[in-house]
Coordinates of C-alpha atoms and ligand atoms in Angstrom, one line a residue:
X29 CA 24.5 -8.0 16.2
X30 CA 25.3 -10.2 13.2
X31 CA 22.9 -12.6 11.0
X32 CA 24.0 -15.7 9.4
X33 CA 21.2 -17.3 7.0
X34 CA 22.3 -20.3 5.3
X35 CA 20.8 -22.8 2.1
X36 CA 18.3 -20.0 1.5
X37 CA 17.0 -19.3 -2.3
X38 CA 17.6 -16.1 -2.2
X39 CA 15.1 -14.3 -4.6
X40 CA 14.8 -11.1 -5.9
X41 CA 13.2 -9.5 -8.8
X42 CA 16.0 -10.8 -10.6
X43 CA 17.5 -13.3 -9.1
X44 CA 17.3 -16.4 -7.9
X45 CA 19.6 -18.7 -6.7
X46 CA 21.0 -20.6 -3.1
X47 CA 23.4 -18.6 -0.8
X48 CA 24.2 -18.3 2.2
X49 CA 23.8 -14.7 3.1
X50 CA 25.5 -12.8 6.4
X51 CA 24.6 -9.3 7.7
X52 CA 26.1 -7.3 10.3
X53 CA 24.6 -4.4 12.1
X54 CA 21.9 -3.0 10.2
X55 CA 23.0 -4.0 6.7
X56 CA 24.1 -7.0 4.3
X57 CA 27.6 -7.7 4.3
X58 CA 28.3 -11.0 2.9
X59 CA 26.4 -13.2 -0.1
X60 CA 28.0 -16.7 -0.7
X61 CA 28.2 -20.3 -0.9
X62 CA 28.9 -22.1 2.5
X63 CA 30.7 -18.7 4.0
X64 CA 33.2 -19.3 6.6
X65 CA 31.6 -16.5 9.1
X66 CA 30.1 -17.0 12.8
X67 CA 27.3 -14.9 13.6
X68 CA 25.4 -13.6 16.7
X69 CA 22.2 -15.6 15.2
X70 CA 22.0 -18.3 12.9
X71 CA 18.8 -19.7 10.9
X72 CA 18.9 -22.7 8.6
X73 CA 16.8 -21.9 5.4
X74 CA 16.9 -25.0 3.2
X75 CA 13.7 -25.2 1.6
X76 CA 12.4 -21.5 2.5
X77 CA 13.0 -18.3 -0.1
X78 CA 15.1 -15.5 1.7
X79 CA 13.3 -12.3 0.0
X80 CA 14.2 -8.7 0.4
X81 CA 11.2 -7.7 3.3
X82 CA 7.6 -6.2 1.3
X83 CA 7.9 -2.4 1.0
X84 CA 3.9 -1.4 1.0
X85 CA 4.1 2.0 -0.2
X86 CA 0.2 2.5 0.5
X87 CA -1.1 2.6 4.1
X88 CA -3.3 4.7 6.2
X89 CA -2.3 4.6 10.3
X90 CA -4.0 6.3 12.8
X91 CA -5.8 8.5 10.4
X92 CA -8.7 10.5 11.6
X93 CA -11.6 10.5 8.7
X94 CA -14.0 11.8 11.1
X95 CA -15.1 13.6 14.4
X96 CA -14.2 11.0 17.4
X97 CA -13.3 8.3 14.2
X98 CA -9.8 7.2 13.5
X99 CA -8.6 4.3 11.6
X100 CA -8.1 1.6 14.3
X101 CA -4.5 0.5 13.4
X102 CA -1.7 2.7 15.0
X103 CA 2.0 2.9 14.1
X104 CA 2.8 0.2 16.8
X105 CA 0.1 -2.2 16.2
X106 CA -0.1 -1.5 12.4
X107 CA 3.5 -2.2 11.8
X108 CA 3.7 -5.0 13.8
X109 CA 1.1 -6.4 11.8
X110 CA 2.5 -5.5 8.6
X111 CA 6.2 -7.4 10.1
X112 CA 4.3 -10.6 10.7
X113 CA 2.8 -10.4 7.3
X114 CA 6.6 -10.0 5.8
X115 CA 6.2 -6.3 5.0
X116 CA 9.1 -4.2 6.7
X117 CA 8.4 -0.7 5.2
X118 CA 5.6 0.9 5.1
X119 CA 4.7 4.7 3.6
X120 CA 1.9 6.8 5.0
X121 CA 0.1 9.9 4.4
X122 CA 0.1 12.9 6.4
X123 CA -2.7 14.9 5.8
X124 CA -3.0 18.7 5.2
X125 CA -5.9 20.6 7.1
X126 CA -7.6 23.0 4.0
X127 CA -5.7 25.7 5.0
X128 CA -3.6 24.5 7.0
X129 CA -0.1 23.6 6.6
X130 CA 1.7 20.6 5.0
X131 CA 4.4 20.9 7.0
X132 CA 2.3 21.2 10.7
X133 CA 0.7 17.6 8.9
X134 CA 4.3 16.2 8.6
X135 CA 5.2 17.0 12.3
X136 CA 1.7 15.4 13.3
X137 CA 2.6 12.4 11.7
X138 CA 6.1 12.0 13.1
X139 CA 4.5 12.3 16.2
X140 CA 2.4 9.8 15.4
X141 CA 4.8 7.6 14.4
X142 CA 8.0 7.8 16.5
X143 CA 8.3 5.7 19.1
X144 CA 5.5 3.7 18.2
X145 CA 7.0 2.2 15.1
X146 CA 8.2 -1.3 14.7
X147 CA 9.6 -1.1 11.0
X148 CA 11.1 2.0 8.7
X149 CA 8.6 4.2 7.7
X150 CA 8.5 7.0 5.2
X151 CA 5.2 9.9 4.4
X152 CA 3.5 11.0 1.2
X153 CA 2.0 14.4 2.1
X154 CA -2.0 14.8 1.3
X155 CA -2.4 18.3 -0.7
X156 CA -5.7 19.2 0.2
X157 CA -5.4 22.7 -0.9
X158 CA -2.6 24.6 -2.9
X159 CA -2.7 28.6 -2.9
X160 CA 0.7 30.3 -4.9
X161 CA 1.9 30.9 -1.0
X162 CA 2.1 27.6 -0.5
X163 CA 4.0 26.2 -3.1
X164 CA 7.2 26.5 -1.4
X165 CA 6.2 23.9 1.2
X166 CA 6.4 21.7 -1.3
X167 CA 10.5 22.8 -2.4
X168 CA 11.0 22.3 1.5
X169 CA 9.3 19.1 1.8
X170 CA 11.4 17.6 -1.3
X171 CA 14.7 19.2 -0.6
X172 CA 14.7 18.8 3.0
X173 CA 12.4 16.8 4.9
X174 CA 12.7 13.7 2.7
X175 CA 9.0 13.6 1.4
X176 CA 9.1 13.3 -2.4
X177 CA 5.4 12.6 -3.1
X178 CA 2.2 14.2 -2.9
X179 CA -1.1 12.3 -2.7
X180 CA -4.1 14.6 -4.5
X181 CA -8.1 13.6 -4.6
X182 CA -10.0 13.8 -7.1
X183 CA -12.8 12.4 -5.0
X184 CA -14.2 13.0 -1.3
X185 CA -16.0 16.4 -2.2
X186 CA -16.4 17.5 1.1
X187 CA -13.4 16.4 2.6
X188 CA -10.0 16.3 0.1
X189 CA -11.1 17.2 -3.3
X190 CA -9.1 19.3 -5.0
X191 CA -10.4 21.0 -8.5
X192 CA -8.4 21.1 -11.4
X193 CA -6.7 24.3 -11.0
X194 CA -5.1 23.0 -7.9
X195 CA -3.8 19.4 -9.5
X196 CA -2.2 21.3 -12.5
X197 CA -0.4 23.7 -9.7
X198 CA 0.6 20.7 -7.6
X199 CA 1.9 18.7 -10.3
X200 CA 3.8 21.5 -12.3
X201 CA 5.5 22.3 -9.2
X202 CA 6.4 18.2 -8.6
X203 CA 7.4 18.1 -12.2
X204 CA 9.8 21.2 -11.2
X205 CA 11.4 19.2 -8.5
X206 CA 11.7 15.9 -9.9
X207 CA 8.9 14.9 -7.6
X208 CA 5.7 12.5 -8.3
X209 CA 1.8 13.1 -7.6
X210 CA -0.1 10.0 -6.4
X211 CA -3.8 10.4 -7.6
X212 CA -7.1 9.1 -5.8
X213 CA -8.3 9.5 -9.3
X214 CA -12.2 9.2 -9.5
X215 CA -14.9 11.5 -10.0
X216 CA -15.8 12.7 -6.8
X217 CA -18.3 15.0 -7.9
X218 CA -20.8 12.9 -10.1
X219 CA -20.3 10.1 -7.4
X220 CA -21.9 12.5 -4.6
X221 CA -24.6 13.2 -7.4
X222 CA -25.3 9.7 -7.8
X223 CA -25.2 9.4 -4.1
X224 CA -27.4 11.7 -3.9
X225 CA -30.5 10.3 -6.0
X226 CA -29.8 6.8 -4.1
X227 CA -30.4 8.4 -0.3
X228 CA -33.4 9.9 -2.1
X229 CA -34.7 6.5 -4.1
X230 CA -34.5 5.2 0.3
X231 CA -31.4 2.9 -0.1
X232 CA -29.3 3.6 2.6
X233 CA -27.8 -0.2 3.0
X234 CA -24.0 -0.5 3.0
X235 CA -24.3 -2.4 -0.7
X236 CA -25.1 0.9 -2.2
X237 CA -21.7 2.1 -1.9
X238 CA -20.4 0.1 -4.4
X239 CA -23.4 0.6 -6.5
X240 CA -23.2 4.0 -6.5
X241 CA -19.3 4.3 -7.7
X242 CA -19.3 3.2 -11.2
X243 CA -15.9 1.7 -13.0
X244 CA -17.0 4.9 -15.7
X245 CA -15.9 7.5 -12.7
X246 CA -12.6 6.2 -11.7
X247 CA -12.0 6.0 -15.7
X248 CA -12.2 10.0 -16.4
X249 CA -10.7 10.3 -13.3
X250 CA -7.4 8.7 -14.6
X251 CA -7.8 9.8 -17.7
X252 CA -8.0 13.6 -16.4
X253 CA -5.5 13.0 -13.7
X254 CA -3.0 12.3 -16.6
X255 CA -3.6 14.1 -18.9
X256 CA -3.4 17.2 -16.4
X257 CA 0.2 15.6 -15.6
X258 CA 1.3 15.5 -19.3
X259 CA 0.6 18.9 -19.9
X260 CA 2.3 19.9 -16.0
X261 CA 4.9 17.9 -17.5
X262 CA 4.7 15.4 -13.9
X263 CA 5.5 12.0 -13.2
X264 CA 1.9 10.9 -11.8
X265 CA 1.2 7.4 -10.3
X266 CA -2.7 6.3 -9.9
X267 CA -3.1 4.8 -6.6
X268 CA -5.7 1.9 -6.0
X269 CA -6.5 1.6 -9.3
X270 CA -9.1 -1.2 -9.5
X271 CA -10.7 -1.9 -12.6
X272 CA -10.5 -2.6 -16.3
X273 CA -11.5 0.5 -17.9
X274 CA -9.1 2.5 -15.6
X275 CA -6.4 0.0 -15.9
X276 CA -6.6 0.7 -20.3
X277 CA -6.3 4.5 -19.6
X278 CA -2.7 3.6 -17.8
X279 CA -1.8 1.4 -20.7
X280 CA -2.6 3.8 -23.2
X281 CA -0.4 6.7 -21.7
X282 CA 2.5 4.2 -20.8
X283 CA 2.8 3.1 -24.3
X284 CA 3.1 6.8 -25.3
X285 CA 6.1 7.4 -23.1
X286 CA 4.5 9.2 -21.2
X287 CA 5.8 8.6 -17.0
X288 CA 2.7 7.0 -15.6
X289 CA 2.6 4.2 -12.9
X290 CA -0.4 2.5 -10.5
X291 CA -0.6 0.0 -8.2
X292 CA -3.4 -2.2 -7.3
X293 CA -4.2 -3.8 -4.1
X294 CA -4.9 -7.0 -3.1
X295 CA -8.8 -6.4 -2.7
X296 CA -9.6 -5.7 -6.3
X297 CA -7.7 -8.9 -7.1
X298 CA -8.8 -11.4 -4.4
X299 CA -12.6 -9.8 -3.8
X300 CA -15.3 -8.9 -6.0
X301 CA -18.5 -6.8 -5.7
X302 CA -20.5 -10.0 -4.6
X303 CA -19.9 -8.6 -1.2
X304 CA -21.9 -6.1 -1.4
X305 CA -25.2 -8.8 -2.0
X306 CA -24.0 -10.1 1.8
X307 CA -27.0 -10.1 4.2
X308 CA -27.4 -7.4 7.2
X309 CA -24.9 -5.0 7.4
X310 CA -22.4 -7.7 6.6
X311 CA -21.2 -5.5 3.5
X312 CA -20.0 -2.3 6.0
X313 CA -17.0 -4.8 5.8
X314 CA -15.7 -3.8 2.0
X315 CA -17.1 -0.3 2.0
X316 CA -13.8 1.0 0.4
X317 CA -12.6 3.5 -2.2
X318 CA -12.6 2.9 -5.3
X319 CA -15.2 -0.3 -4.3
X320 CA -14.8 -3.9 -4.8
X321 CA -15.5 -4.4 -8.5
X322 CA -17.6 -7.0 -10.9
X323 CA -14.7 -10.4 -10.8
X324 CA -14.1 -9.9 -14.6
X325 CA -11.9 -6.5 -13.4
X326 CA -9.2 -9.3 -11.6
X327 CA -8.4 -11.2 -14.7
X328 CA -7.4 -7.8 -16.8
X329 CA -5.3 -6.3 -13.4
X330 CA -3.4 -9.4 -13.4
X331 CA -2.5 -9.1 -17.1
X332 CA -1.8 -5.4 -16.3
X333 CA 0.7 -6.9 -13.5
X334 CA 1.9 -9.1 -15.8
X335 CA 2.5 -6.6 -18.4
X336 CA 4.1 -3.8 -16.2
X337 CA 0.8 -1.6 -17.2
X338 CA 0.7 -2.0 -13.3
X339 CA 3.9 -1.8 -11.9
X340 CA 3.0 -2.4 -7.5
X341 CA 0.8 -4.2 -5.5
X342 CA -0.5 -2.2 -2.3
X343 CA -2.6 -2.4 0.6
X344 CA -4.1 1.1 1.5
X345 CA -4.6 -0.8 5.0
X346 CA -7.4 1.2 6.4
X347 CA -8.8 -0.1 9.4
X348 CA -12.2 -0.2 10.8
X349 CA -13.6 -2.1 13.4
X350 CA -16.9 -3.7 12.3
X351 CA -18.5 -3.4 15.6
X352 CA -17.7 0.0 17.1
X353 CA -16.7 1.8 13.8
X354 CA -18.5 0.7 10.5
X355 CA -21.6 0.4 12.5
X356 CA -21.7 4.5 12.3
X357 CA -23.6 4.1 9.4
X358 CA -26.2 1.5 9.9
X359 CA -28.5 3.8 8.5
X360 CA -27.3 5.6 5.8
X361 CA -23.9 4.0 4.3
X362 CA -22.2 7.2 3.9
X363 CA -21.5 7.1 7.4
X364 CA -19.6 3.9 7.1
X365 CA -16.0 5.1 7.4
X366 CA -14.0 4.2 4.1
X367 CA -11.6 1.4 4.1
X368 CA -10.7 -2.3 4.9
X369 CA -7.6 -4.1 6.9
X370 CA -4.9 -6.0 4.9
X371 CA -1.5 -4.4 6.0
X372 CA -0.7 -8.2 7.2
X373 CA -2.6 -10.0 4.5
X374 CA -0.7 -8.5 1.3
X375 CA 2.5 -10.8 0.7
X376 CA 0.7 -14.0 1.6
X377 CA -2.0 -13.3 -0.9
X378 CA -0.1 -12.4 -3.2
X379 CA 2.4 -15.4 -3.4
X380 CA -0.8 -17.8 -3.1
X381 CA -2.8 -16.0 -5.8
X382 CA -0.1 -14.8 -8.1
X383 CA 3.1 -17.2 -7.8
X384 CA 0.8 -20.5 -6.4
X385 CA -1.9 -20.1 -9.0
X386 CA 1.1 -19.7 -12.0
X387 CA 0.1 -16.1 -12.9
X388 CA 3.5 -14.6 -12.4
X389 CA 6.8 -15.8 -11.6
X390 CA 8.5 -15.8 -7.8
X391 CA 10.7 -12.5 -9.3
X392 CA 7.5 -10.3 -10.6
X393 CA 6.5 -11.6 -6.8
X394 CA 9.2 -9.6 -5.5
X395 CA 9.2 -6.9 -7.6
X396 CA 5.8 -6.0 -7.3
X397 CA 5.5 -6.6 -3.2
X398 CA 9.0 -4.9 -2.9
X399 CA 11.1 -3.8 -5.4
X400 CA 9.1 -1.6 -7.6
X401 CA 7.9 0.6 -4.7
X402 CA 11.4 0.9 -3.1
X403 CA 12.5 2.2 -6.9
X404 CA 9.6 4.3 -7.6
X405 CA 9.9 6.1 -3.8
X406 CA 13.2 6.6 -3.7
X407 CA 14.1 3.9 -1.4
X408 CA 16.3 2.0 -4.0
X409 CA 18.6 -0.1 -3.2
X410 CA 18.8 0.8 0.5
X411 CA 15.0 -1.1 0.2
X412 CA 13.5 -3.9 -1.8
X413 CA 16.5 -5.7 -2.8
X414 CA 19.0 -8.5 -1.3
X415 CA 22.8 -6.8 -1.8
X416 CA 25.5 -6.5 -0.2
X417 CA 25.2 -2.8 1.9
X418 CA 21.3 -3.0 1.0
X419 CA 19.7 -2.7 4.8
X420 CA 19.1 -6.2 6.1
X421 CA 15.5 -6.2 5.2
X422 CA 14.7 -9.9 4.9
X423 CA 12.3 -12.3 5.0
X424 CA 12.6 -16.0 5.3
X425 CA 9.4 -17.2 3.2
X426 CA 7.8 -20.8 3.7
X427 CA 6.8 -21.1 -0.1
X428 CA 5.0 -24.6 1.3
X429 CA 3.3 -24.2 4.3
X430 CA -0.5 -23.5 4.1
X431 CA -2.4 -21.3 6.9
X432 CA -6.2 -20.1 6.4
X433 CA -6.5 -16.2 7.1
X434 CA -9.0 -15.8 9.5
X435 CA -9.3 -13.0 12.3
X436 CA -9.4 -16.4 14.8
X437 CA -6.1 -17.5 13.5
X438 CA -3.5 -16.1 15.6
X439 CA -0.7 -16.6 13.2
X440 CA -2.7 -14.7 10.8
X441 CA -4.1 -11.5 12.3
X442 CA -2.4 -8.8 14.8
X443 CA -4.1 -6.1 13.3
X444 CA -6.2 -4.0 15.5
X445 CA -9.4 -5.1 14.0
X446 CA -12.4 -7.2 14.6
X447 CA -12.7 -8.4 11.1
X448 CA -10.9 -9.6 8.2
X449 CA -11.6 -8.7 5.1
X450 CA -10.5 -12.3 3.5
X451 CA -12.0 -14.4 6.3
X452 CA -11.8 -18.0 5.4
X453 CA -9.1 -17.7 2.6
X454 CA -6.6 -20.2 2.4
X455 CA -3.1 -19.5 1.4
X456 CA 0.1 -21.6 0.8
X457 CA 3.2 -19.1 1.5
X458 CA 4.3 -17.9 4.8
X459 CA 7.1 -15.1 6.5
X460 CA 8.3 -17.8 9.1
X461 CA 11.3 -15.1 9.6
X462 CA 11.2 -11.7 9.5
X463 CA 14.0 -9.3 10.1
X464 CA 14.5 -5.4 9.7
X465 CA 17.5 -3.8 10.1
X466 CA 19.1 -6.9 11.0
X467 CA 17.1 -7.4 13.7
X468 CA 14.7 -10.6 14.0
X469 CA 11.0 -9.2 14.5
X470 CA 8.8 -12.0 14.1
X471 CA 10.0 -16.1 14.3
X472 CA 7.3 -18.9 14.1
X473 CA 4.6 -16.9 15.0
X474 CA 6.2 -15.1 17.8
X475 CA 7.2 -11.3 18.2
X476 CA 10.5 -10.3 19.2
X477 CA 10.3 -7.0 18.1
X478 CA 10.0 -3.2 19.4
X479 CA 8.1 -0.7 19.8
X480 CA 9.7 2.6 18.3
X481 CA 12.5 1.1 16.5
X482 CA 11.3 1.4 13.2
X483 CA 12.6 4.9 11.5
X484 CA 12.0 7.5 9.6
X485 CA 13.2 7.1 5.9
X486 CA 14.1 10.2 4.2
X487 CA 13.1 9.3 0.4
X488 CA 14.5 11.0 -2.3
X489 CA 12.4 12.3 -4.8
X490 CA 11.9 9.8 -8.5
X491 CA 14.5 11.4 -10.6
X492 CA 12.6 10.7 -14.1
X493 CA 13.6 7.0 -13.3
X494 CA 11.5 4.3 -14.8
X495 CA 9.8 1.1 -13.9
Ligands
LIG12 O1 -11.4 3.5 1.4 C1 -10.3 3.9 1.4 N1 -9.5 3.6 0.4 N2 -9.8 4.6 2.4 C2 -8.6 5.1 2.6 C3 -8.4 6.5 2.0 C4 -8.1 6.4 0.5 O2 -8.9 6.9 -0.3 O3 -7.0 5.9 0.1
LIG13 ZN1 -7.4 7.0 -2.0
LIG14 ZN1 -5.5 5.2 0.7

């Protein structure tokens, strides 16, 4: 099967310029002006950007957070969703039973995963607790099963939480083998107390999640997260990260040298904790972690995107329908499963709010929706690049056309949820094309991909490198 995309501007995180580009098999093979080459398939992209496809290193499929609840987006339907929003990679978490093992995790996630998936996948293993005997998991998970991250909470007392003890373990071990420690970095513990005096004060409305998570808890949280990893001598990277005050703890350890990363997500910057005021149970809809935050927070993460202070932008796509799921906790709100849909959202919003709006340039566009991720998780260059043997990853971007995201728009929404957490947002960018592997998934608003033919990417582990 061969490719033949010509008059595209072909953008990356640094380049831009029109080509026509040619890919054969499952890579790209040719980059040039008016190439003399037949192909299999042709598309003419005069007008469109042909981008490398979005790597979201931050998503959360089929994940059980409860008895009888799991998030409502599988491999198959999540990825699909996540192609028709230009995204062709995606990284998960499996997730360690306490006491359990990591590895037992990683083989329930590729069972999970295989044959359901429609694009390349990869896994960040969830450490949820970390005796001595355990530590060699973690050699065999880097050296040989391709997982070169681990995912540690600093919140979720009764669930993941790990104490201290455990983080510096994990991450001197990580810092041994070159590997990085992702951190859900707030402070679980005085959140649950501050929980706790709400249920008793009788507000048990969804709203009073957010108001019960302060921008003060996620702070210490990535303030103690690295500063555990500077003395564990660790790369760390704080996931989610949502708010000023966190965002200025980043800053301050980047500019010391030290190797610190984060990503946001499109939620903090498009969505505000207004939504939490929303009548009925209507705010069920955000309950997320860290929660939406006051709309000052937006304007200082995208000077932190601008900056590099924050070097990706992720979903952590965590689907719950509104009806069936988040309705758990009508009465008390920390019932209300944790998370929000935006797997398909991300690339769209991000153009429209970041490139659109003139807050960064179509290159930072790419680099944080692709690039960065693909370096920082050891997918680099097979991922998040256009180059010749770079897979065939691509995406053929309408930088024109407008659409209005909106669970009723069926151009907009294949995610396996009753709700959208942007409902009524308008956006001007759109993947009219998107192809993995060198194989067309989604054209014009129809899916011609498959079930199962996404695989498993063996990631190697960050090797010190900087973003
Ligand atoms: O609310 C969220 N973010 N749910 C997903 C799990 C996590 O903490 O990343
Ligand atoms: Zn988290
Ligand atoms: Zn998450």
């Amino acid at each position: 099967m061969s490719i033949l995309i010509r008059n595209g501007r072909i953008v990356t995180a640094t380049d831009d310029y029109i080509a026509d580009l040619y890919a054969e098999d499952e890579t790209i093979s040719l980059i040039g002006r008016d190439l003399k080459v037949k192909a299999d398939r042709e598309f003419d992209a005069t007008g469109r950007l042909v981008i490398p496809g979005g790597v979201d290193p931050h998503v959360h499929l089929d994940l059980p957070v409860a008895p009888g609840v799991v998030s409502s987006d599988d491999f198959e339907t999540g990825t699909r969703a996540a192609a028709f929003g230009g995204t062709t990679c995606v990284i998960d978490f499996p997730t360690q039973d306490r006491g359990g093992s990591m590895l037992d995790a990683l083989a329930t996630w590729h069972d999970k995963a295989a044959g359901r998936a429609c694009i390349d996948y990869g896994f960040h293993m969830i450490v949820t607790d970390l005796p001595e005997s355990r530590l060699p998991e973690m050699d065999r998970l880097v050296q040989d099963e391709g997982v070169s991250t681990f995912k540690l909470f600093t919140a979720y007392p009764d669930r993941l939480y790990v104490d201290d003890a455990v983080l510096y373990r994990a991450m001197r071990r990580a810092g041994q083998l070159g590997a990085m420690v992702m951190m859900h970095a707030e402070n679980g513990i005085v959140i649950d107390e501050i929980i706790r005096e709400a249920l008793r004060n009788g507000h048990t409305g969804p709203g009073w999640h957010g108001r019960t998570r302060p921008v003060e808890m996620e702070a210490e949280g990535v303030y103690r997260s690295i500063a555990i990893a500077r003395v564990a001598e660790a790369a760390v990277y704080i996931v989610h990260l949502s708010c000023a005050a966190a965002l200025e703890e980043v800053r301050r350890a980047r500019e010391t040298g030290q190797n610190v990363y984060a990503e946001t997500c499109p939620q903090y910057l498009f969505l505000d904790d207004s939504r939490y005021d929303a009548p009925d149970f209507e705010a069920a809809k955000w309950v997320m972690t860290p929660a939406l935050r006051p709309v000052a927070n937006q304007q200082a993460l995208w000077h932190g995107l601008r900056l590099n202070h924050l070097q990706a932008i992720a979903t952590d796509h965590c689907p719950f329908c509104f009806a069936d799921q988040k309705h758990a906790g009508r009465d008390n709100f920390t019932k209300i499963p944790n998370g929000a849909p935006g797997i398909e959202n991300r690339m769209s919003l991000v153009y429209n709010g970041g490139v659109v709006a003139g807050r960064i340039d179509v290159n930072r566009f790419v680099e944080l929706t692709s690039t960065a991720a693909a370096k920082l998780f050891g997918l680099f260059p097979r991922k998040g690049t256009i180059a010749v043997g770079s897979d065939a990853d691509l995406v053929i971007f309408d930088p024109e056309r407008r659409e209005t995201i909106s669970v009723n728009n069926p151009l907009m929404h294949h995610m396996r949820v009753d709700y959208s957490a942007y409902e009524g947002m308008e956006v001007q960018g759109y993947p009219e094309t998107v192809i993995s592997r060198g194989r067309v998934l989604c054209h014009a608003g129809q899916w011609h991909g498959e079930s199962g033919a996404g695989r498993f990417l063996k990631r190697a582990p960050l090797g010190a490198q900087r973003s």
